[in-house]
Coordinates of C-alpha atoms and ligand atoms in Angstrom, one line a residue:
X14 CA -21.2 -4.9 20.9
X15 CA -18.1 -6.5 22.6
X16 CA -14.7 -5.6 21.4
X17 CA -12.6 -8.5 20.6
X18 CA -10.0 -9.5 23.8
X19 CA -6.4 -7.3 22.7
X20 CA -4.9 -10.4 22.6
X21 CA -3.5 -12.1 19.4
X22 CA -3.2 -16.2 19.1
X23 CA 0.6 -15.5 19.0
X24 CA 3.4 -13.6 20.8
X25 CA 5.2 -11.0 18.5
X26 CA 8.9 -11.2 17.9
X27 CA 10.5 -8.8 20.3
X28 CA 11.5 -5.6 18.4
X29 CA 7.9 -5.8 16.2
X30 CA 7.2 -2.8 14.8
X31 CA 3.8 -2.0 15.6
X32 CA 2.5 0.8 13.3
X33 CA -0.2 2.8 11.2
X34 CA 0.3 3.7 8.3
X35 CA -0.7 7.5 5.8
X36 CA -0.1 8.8 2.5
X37 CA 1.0 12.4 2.2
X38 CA -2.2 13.3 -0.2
X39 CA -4.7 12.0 1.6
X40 CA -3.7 13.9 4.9
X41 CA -1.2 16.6 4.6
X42 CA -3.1 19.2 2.8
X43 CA -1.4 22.8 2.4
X44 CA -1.5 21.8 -1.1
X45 CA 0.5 25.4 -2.4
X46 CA 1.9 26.6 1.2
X47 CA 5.5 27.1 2.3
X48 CA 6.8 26.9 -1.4
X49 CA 5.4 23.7 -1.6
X50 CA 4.8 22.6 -5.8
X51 CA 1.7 21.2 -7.6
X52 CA 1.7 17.6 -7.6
X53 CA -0.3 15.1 -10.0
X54 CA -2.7 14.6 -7.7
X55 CA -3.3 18.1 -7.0
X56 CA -3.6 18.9 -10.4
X57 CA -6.0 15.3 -10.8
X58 CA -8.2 16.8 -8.4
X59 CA -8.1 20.7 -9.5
X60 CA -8.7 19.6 -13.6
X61 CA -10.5 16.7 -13.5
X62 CA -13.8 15.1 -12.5
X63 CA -12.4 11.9 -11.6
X64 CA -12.4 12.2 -7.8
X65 CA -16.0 11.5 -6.5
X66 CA -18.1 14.7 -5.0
X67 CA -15.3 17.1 -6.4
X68 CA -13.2 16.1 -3.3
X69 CA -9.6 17.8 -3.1
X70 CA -6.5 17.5 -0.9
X71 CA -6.1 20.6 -1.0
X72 CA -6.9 20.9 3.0
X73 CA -7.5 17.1 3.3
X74 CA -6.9 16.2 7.5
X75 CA -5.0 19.2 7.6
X76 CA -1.8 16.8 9.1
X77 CA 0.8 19.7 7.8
X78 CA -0.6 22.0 10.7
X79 CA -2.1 19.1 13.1
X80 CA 1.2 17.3 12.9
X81 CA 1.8 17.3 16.6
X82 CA -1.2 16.3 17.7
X83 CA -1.4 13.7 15.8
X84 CA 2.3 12.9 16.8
X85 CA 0.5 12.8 20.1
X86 CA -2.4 10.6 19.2
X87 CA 0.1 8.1 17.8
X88 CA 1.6 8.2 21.4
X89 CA -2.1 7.7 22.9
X90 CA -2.0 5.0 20.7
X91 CA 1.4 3.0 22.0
X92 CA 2.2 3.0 18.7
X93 CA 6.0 2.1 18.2
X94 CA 6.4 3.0 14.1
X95 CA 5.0 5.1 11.7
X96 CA 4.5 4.7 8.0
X97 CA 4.3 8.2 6.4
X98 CA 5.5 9.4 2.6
X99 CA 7.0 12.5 1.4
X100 CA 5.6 14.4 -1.0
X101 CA 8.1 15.4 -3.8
X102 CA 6.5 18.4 -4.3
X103 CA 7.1 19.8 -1.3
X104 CA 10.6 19.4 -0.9
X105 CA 11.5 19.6 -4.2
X106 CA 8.5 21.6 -6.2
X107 CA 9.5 21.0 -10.1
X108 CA 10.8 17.2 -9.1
X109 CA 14.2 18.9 -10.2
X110 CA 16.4 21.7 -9.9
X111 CA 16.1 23.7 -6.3
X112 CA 14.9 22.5 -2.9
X113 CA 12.1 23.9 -1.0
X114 CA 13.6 24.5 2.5
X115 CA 10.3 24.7 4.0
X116 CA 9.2 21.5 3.0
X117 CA 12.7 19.8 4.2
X118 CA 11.9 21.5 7.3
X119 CA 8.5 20.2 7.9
X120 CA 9.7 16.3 7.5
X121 CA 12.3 17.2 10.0
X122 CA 10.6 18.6 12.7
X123 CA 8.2 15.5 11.9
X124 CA 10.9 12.9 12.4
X125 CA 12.1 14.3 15.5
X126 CA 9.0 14.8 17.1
X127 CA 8.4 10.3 16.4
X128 CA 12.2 9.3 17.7
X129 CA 11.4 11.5 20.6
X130 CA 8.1 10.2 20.9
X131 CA 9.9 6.6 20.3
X132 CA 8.4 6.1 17.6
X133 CA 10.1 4.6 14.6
X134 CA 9.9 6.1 11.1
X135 CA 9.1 4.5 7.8
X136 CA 9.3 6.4 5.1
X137 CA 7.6 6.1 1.2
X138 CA 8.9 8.3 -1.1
X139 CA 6.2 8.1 -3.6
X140 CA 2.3 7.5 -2.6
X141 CA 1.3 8.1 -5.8
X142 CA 1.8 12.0 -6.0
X143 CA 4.6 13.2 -8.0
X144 CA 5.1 17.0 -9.1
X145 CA 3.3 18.2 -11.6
X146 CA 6.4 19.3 -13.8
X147 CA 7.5 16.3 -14.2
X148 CA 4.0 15.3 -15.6
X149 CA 4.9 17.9 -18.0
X150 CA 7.5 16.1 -19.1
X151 CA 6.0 13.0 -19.6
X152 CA 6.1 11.4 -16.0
X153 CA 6.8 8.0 -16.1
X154 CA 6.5 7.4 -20.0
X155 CA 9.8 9.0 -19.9
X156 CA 12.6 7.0 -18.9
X157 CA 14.7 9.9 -17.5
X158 CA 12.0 9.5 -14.6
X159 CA 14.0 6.6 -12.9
X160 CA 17.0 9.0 -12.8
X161 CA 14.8 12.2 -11.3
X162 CA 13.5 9.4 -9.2
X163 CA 16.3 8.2 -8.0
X164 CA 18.6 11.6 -7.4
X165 CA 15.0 12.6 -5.2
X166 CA 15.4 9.1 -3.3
X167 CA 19.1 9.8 -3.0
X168 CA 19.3 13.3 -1.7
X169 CA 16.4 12.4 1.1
X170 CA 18.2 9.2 2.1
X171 CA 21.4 11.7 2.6
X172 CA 18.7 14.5 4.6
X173 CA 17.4 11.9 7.0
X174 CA 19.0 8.6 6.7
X175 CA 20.6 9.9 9.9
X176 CA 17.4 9.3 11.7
X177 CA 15.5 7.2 9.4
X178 CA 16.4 3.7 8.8
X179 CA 13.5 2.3 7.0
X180 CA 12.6 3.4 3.8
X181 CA 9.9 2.5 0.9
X182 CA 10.4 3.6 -2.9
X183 CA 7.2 3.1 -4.5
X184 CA 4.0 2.7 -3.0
X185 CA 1.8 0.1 -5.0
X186 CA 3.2 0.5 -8.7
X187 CA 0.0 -1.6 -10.0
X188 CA -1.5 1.8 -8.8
X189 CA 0.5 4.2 -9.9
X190 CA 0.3 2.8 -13.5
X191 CA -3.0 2.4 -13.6
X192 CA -3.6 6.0 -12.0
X193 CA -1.7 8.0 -14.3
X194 CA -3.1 10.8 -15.8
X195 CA -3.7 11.7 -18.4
X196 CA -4.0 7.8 -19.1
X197 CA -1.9 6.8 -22.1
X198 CA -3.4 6.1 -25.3
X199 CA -0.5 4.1 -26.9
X200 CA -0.2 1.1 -24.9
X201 CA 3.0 1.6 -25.4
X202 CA 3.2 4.0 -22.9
X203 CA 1.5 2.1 -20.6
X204 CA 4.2 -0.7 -20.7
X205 CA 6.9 2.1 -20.5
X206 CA 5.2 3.2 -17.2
X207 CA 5.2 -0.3 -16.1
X208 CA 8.7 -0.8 -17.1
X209 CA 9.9 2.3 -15.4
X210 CA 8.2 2.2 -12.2
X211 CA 10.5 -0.8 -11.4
X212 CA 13.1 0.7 -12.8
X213 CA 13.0 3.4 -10.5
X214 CA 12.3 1.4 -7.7
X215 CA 15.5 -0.3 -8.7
X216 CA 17.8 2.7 -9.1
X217 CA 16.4 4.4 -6.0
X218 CA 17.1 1.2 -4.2
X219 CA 20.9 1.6 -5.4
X220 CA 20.9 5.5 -4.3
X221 CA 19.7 5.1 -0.6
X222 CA 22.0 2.4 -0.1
X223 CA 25.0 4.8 -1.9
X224 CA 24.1 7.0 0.9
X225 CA 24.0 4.6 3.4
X226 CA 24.2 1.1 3.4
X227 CA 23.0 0.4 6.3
X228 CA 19.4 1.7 5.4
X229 CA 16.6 -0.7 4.7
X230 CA 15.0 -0.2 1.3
X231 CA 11.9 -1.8 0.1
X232 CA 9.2 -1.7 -2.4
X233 CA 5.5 -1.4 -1.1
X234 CA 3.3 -3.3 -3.5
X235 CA -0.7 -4.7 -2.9
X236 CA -0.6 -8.4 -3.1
X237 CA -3.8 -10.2 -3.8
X238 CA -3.5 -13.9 -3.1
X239 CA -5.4 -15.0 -7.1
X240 CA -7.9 -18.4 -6.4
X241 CA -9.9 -19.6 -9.2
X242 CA -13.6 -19.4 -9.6
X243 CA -15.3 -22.9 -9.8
X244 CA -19.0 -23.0 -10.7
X245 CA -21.5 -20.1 -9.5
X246 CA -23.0 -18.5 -6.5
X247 CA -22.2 -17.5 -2.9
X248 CA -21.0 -21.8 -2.6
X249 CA -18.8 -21.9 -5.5
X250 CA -15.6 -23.3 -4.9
X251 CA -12.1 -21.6 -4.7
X252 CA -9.0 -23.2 -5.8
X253 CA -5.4 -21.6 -5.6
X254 CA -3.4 -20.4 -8.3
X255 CA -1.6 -23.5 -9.6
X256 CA -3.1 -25.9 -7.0
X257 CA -4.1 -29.3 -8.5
X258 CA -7.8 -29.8 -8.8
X259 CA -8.8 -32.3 -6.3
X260 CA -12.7 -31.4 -5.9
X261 CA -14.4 -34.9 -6.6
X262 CA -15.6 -35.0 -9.9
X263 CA -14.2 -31.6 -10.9
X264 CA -11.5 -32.1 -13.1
X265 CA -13.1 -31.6 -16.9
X266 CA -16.5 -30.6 -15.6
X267 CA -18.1 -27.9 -17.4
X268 CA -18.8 -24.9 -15.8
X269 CA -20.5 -22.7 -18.7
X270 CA -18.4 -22.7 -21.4
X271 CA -15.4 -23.4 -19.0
X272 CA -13.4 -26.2 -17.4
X273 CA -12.0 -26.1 -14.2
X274 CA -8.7 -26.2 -15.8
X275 CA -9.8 -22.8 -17.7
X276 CA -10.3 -21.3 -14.1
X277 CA -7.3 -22.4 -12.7
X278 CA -5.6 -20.8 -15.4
X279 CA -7.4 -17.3 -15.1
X280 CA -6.2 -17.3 -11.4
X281 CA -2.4 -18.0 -12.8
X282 CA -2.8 -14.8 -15.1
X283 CA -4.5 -12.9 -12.2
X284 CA -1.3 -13.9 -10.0
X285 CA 1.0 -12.6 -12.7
X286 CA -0.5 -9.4 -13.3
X287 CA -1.0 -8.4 -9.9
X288 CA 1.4 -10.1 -7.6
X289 CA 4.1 -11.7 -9.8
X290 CA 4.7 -9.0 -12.3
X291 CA 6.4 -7.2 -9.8
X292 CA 7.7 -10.1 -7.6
X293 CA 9.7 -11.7 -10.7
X294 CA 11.9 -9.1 -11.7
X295 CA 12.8 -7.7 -8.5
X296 CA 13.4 -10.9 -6.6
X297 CA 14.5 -13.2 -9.8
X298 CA 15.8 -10.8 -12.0
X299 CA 13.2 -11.4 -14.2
X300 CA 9.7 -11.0 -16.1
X301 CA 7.2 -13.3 -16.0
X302 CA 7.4 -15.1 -19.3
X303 CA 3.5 -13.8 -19.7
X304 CA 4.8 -10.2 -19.7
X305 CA 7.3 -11.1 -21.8
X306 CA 5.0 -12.5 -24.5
X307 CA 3.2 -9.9 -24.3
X308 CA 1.8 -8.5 -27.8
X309 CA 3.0 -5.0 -26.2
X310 CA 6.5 -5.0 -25.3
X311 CA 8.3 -3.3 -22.4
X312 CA 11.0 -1.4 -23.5
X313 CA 13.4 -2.8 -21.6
X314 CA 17.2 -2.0 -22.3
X315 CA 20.4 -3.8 -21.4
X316 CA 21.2 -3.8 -17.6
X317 CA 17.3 -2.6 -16.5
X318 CA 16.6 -6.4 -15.3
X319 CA 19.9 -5.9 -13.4
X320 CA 18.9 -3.2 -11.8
X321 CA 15.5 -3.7 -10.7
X322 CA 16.7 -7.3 -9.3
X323 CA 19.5 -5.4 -6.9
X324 CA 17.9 -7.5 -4.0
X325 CA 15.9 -5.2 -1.8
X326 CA 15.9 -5.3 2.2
X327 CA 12.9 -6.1 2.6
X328 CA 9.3 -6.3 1.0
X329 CA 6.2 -4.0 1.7
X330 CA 3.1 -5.8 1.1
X331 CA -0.5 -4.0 1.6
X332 CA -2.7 -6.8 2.0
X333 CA -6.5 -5.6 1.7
X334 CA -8.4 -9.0 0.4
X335 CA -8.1 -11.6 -2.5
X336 CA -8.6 -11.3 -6.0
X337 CA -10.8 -14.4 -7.5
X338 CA -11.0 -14.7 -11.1
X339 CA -13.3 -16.5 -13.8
X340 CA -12.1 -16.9 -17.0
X341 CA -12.8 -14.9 -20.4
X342 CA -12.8 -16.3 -23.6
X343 CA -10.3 -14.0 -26.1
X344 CA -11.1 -13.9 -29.7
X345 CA -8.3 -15.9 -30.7
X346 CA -9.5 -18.9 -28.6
X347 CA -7.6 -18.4 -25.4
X348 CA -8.3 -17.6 -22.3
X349 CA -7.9 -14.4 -20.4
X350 CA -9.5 -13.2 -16.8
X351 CA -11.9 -11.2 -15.0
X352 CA -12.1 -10.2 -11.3
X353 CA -15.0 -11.3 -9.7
X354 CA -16.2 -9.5 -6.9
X355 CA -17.3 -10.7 -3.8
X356 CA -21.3 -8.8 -4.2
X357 CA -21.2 -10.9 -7.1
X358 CA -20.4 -14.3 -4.7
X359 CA -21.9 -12.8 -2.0
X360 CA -19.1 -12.7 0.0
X361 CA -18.3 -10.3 2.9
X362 CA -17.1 -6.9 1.9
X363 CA -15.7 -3.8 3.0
X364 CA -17.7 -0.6 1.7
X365 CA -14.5 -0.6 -1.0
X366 CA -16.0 -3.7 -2.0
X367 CA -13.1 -5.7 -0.9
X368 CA -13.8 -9.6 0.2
X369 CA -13.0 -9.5 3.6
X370 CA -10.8 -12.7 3.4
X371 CA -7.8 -12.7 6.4
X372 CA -6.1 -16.3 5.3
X373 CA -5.1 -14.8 2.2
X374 CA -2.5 -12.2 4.2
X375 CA -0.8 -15.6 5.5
X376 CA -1.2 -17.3 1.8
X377 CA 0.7 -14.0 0.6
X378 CA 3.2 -13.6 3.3
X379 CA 4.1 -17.4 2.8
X380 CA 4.3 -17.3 -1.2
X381 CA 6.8 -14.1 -1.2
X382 CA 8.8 -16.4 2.0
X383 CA 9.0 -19.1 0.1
X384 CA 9.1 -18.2 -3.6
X385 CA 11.8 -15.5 -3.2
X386 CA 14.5 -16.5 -1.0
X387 CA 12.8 -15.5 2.5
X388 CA 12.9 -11.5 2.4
X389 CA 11.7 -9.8 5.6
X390 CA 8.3 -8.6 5.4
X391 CA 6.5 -5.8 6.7
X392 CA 3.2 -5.2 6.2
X393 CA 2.9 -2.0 5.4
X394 CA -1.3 -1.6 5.0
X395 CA -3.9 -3.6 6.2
X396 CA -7.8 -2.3 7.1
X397 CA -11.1 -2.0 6.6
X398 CA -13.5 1.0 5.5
X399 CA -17.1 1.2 7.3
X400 CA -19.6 3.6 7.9
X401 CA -18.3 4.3 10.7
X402 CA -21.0 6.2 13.2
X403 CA -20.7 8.8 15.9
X404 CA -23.1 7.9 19.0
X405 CA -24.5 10.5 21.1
X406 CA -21.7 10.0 23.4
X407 CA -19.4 10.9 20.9
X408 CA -18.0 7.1 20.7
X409 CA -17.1 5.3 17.9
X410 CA -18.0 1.6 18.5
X411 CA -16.6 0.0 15.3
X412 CA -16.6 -3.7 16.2
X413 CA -16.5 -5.0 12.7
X414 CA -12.8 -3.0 12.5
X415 CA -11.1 -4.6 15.7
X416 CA -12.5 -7.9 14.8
X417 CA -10.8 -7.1 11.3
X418 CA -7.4 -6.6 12.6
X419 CA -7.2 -9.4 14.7
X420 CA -8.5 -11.8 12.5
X421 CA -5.6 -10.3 10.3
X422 CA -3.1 -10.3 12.9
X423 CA -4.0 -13.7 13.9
X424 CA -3.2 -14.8 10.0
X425 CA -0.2 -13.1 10.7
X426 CA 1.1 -15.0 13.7
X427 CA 0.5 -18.5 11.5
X428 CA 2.9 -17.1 9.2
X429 CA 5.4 -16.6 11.9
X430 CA 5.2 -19.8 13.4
X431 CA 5.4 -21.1 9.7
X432 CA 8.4 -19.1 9.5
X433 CA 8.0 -16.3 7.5
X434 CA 10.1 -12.8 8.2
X435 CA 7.7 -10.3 9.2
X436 CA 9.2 -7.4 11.0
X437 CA 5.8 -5.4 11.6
X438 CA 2.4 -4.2 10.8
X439 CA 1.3 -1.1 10.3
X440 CA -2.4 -0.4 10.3
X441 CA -4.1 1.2 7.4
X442 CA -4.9 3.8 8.2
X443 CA -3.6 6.3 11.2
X444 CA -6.4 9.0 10.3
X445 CA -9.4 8.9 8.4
X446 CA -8.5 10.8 4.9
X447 CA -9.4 11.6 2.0
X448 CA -9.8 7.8 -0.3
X449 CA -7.8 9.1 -3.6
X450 CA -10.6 8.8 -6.7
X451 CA -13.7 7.5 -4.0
X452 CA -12.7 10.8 -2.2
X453 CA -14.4 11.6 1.6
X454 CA -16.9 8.4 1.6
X455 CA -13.9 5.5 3.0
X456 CA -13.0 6.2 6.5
X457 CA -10.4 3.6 7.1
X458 CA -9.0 5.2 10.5
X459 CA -8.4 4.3 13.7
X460 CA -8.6 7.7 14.8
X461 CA -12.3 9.3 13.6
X462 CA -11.8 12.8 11.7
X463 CA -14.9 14.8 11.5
X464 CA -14.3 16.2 7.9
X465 CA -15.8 20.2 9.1
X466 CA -14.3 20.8 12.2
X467 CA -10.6 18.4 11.7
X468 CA -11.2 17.0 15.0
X469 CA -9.6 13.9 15.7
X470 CA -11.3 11.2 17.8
X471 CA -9.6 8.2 19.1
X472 CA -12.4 5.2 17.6
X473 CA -12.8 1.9 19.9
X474 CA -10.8 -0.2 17.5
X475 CA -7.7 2.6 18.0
X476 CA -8.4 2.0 21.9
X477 CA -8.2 -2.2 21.4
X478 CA -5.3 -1.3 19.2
X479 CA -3.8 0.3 21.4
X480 CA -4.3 -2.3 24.5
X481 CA -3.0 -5.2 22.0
X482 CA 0.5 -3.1 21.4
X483 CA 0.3 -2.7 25.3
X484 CA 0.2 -6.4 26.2
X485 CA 2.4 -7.6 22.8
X486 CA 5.2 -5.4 23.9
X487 CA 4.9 -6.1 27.8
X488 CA 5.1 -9.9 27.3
X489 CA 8.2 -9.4 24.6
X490 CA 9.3 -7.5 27.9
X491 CA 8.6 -9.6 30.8
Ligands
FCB16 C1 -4.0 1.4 -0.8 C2 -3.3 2.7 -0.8 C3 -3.7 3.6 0.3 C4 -5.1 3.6 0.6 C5 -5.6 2.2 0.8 C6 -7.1 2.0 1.1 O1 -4.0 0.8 -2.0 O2 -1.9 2.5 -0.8 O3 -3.2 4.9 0.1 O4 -5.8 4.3 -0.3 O5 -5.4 1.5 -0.4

């Protein structure tokens, strides 16, 4: 198996910022140490049988204690930035009230140890987790949760704005809404989520930059280029959202029960609910008229839409694969969507069952340049879970995930040259970890984690990784 050359089509800007990413769950562990509070997830993981095998965080990579060395594997690694989160519970264990000065401590010590180690720091202050006491209180059905949010985004912007410059509100809000738990009953509630997930990301937007100015705030979201299905099998066609159908002979053809037309128009709702239901309202000010119609409504009071537009720095965008979509048939007569997966096409796919599709990163990157007024971009996730093996030499030789990143870095160097923003790339992920609900079964890492013993190995794609940053930054240099 030969390794892809570490080179990419294209020359980075000088000043990339070349990155992998984590999530505080799936890698800190020391779940109830040093003061820290129970979080959703923890609780998720303790109460429920939702995460697969009975998996738990509560050790996970074991990061809170490893943090050096893995400090020092970024640094084996070249890497110039890091994308790690907080967890609220830790500094902060009820999500209100005191401070945990241990767990302010710990993200210290952690940023230090990157700007000494030049590495750049990139903060999300929600992956997901959130303290459980704030659960209690309803979480984000309750719309004093923008304000917690916010004060919590505010008073670690005024800890470590000093060092940190870059910094993320929400990770994925699609996510986070459709991860609560418990899950709402009233959809109601589910639309307050919605509703107050921007909201938050809004307001917290308006407290780092209170503190500072000068910092960078973004939202991270998972953008999923929507194409249409047209007819059946591993061949069928694609067609964009909202692209005109030029297929010879297409146009009115009947594919079941369906027309092209209908397809086209399940890719448009699939583009809403995913990508644009976010993109809208912070970038225009506004909902998508879709979400707007919706029979449930957001409860959206005067000023929100104000708030969630304040314009962002820049935009996060985690771009795993594509979403294609075939249309439904509602009761009423119209038509709604379903996600088709890429088993189903036989397409290639990632043992998540994600396409493996790199054009769409540069579809994505060039719809959020050109639909929203050219924001700066980083891509704050992109990778591949495989089963990854150990040979008996203790090597990793995972091909299939250098040949991923390229192809994706490649996609990313179009959208350059086409003009898009994009300050830099982090790699998802840093460490194998623990996969949220699919639990121990994803490794995503570029550095192997051998779940009994912690021990971190450096895999072949972190080594071609690491000669690509070598020879990107030495030409921006030369
Ligand atoms: C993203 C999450 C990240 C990780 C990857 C595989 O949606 O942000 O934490 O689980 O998927």
């Amino acid at each position: 198996m030969t390794h892809p050359k570490p080179t990419a089509t294209t020359a980075f800007p000088p000043h990339f910022l070349w990155g992998a990413a984590t999530a505080p769950y799936q890698i800190e562990g020391a779940w109830n140490e040093d003061g820290k509070g129970e979080s959703n997830w923890d609780w998720r993981a303790h109460h429920t049988s939702q995460v697969k095998g009975g998996a738990t965080g509560d050790v996970a990579v074991d990061h809170y204690h490893r943090w050096t060395e893995d400090v020092s594997l970024m640094q084996q690694l070249g890497l110039n930035a890091y994308r790690f989160g907080i967890a609220w519970s830790r500094v902060q264990p009820h999500g209100t009230g005191a401070w945990n000065p241990k767990g302010l401590a710990f993200y210290d010590r952690l940023i230090d140890a990157l700007l000494l180690a030049g590495i750049t720091p990139l903060i999300t202050l929600c992956h997901y987790d959130i303290p459980q006491a704030l659960v209690e209180r309803g979480g984000w059905i309750n719309r004093d949760m923008t304000q917690w949010f916010a004060d919590y985004a505010g008073a670690m912007a005024r800890r470590y704005g000093d060092r940190v410059r870059w910094w993320a509100t929400l990770n994925e809000p699609i996510c986070i809404a459709d991860g609560f738990v418990p899950a709402p009953d009233d959809p109601k509630d589910m639309a307050a989520v919605q509703h107050h997930l921007l909201l938050a990301h809004g307001r917290g937007v308006q407290a780092i930059h209170a503190a500072d100015p000068a910092l960078k705030v973004g939202l991270v979201t998972c953008l999923w280029p929507a194409h249409a299905l047209l007819g059946a099998g591993p061949t069928a066609i694609t067609a964009k959202a909202g692209e005109r159908l030029q297929f010879a002979g297409a146009s009115g053809e009947r594919s079941g029960n369906f027309t092209p037309e209908d397809a086209v128009e399940a890719a448009r709702q699939a583009d809403v609910a995913i990508n644009r239901a976010f993109l809208d309202p912070i970038y225009l000010g506004r909902y998508p008229t879709d979400i707007l119609n919706a029979p449930v409504q957001r409860p959206i009071q005067e000023g929100d839409l104000a708030t969630i537009g304040t314009r962002p720095d820049f935009m996060g965008i985690n771009y795993y694969s594509r979403v294609v979509a075939a249309p439904l048939r509602k009761p009423d007569g119209a038509i709604s969507w379903r996600w088709v997966g890429p088993a189903e096409r036989g397409a290639p796919h990632t043992t998540m069952g994600w396409e493996i599709y790199p054009e769409g990163l540069r579809e994505i990157i060039l719809s959020v340049h050109r639909d929203y007024g050219a924001p700066e971009i980083l891509i704050t996730e992109n990778g591949i879970a495989q089963e990854d093996q150990v040979d008996i030499h203790g090597r990793i030789q995972d091909t299939y995930r250098s040949e991923y990143l390229k192809s994706h870095l490649e996609q990313i160097g179009l959208a350059l040259a086409d003009g898009a923003q994009v300050r830099g790339y982090c790699a998802w992920s840093l460490l194998d970890n623990l996969e949220w609900d699919m639990g121990w079964g994803q490794r995503f890492g570029l550095i192997y984690v051998d779940y009994k013993t912690l021990n971190r190995t450096i895999k072949d794609s972190g080594r071609w990784y690491r000669d690509l940053i070598a020879s990107q930054l030495k030409a921006s240099h030369d």
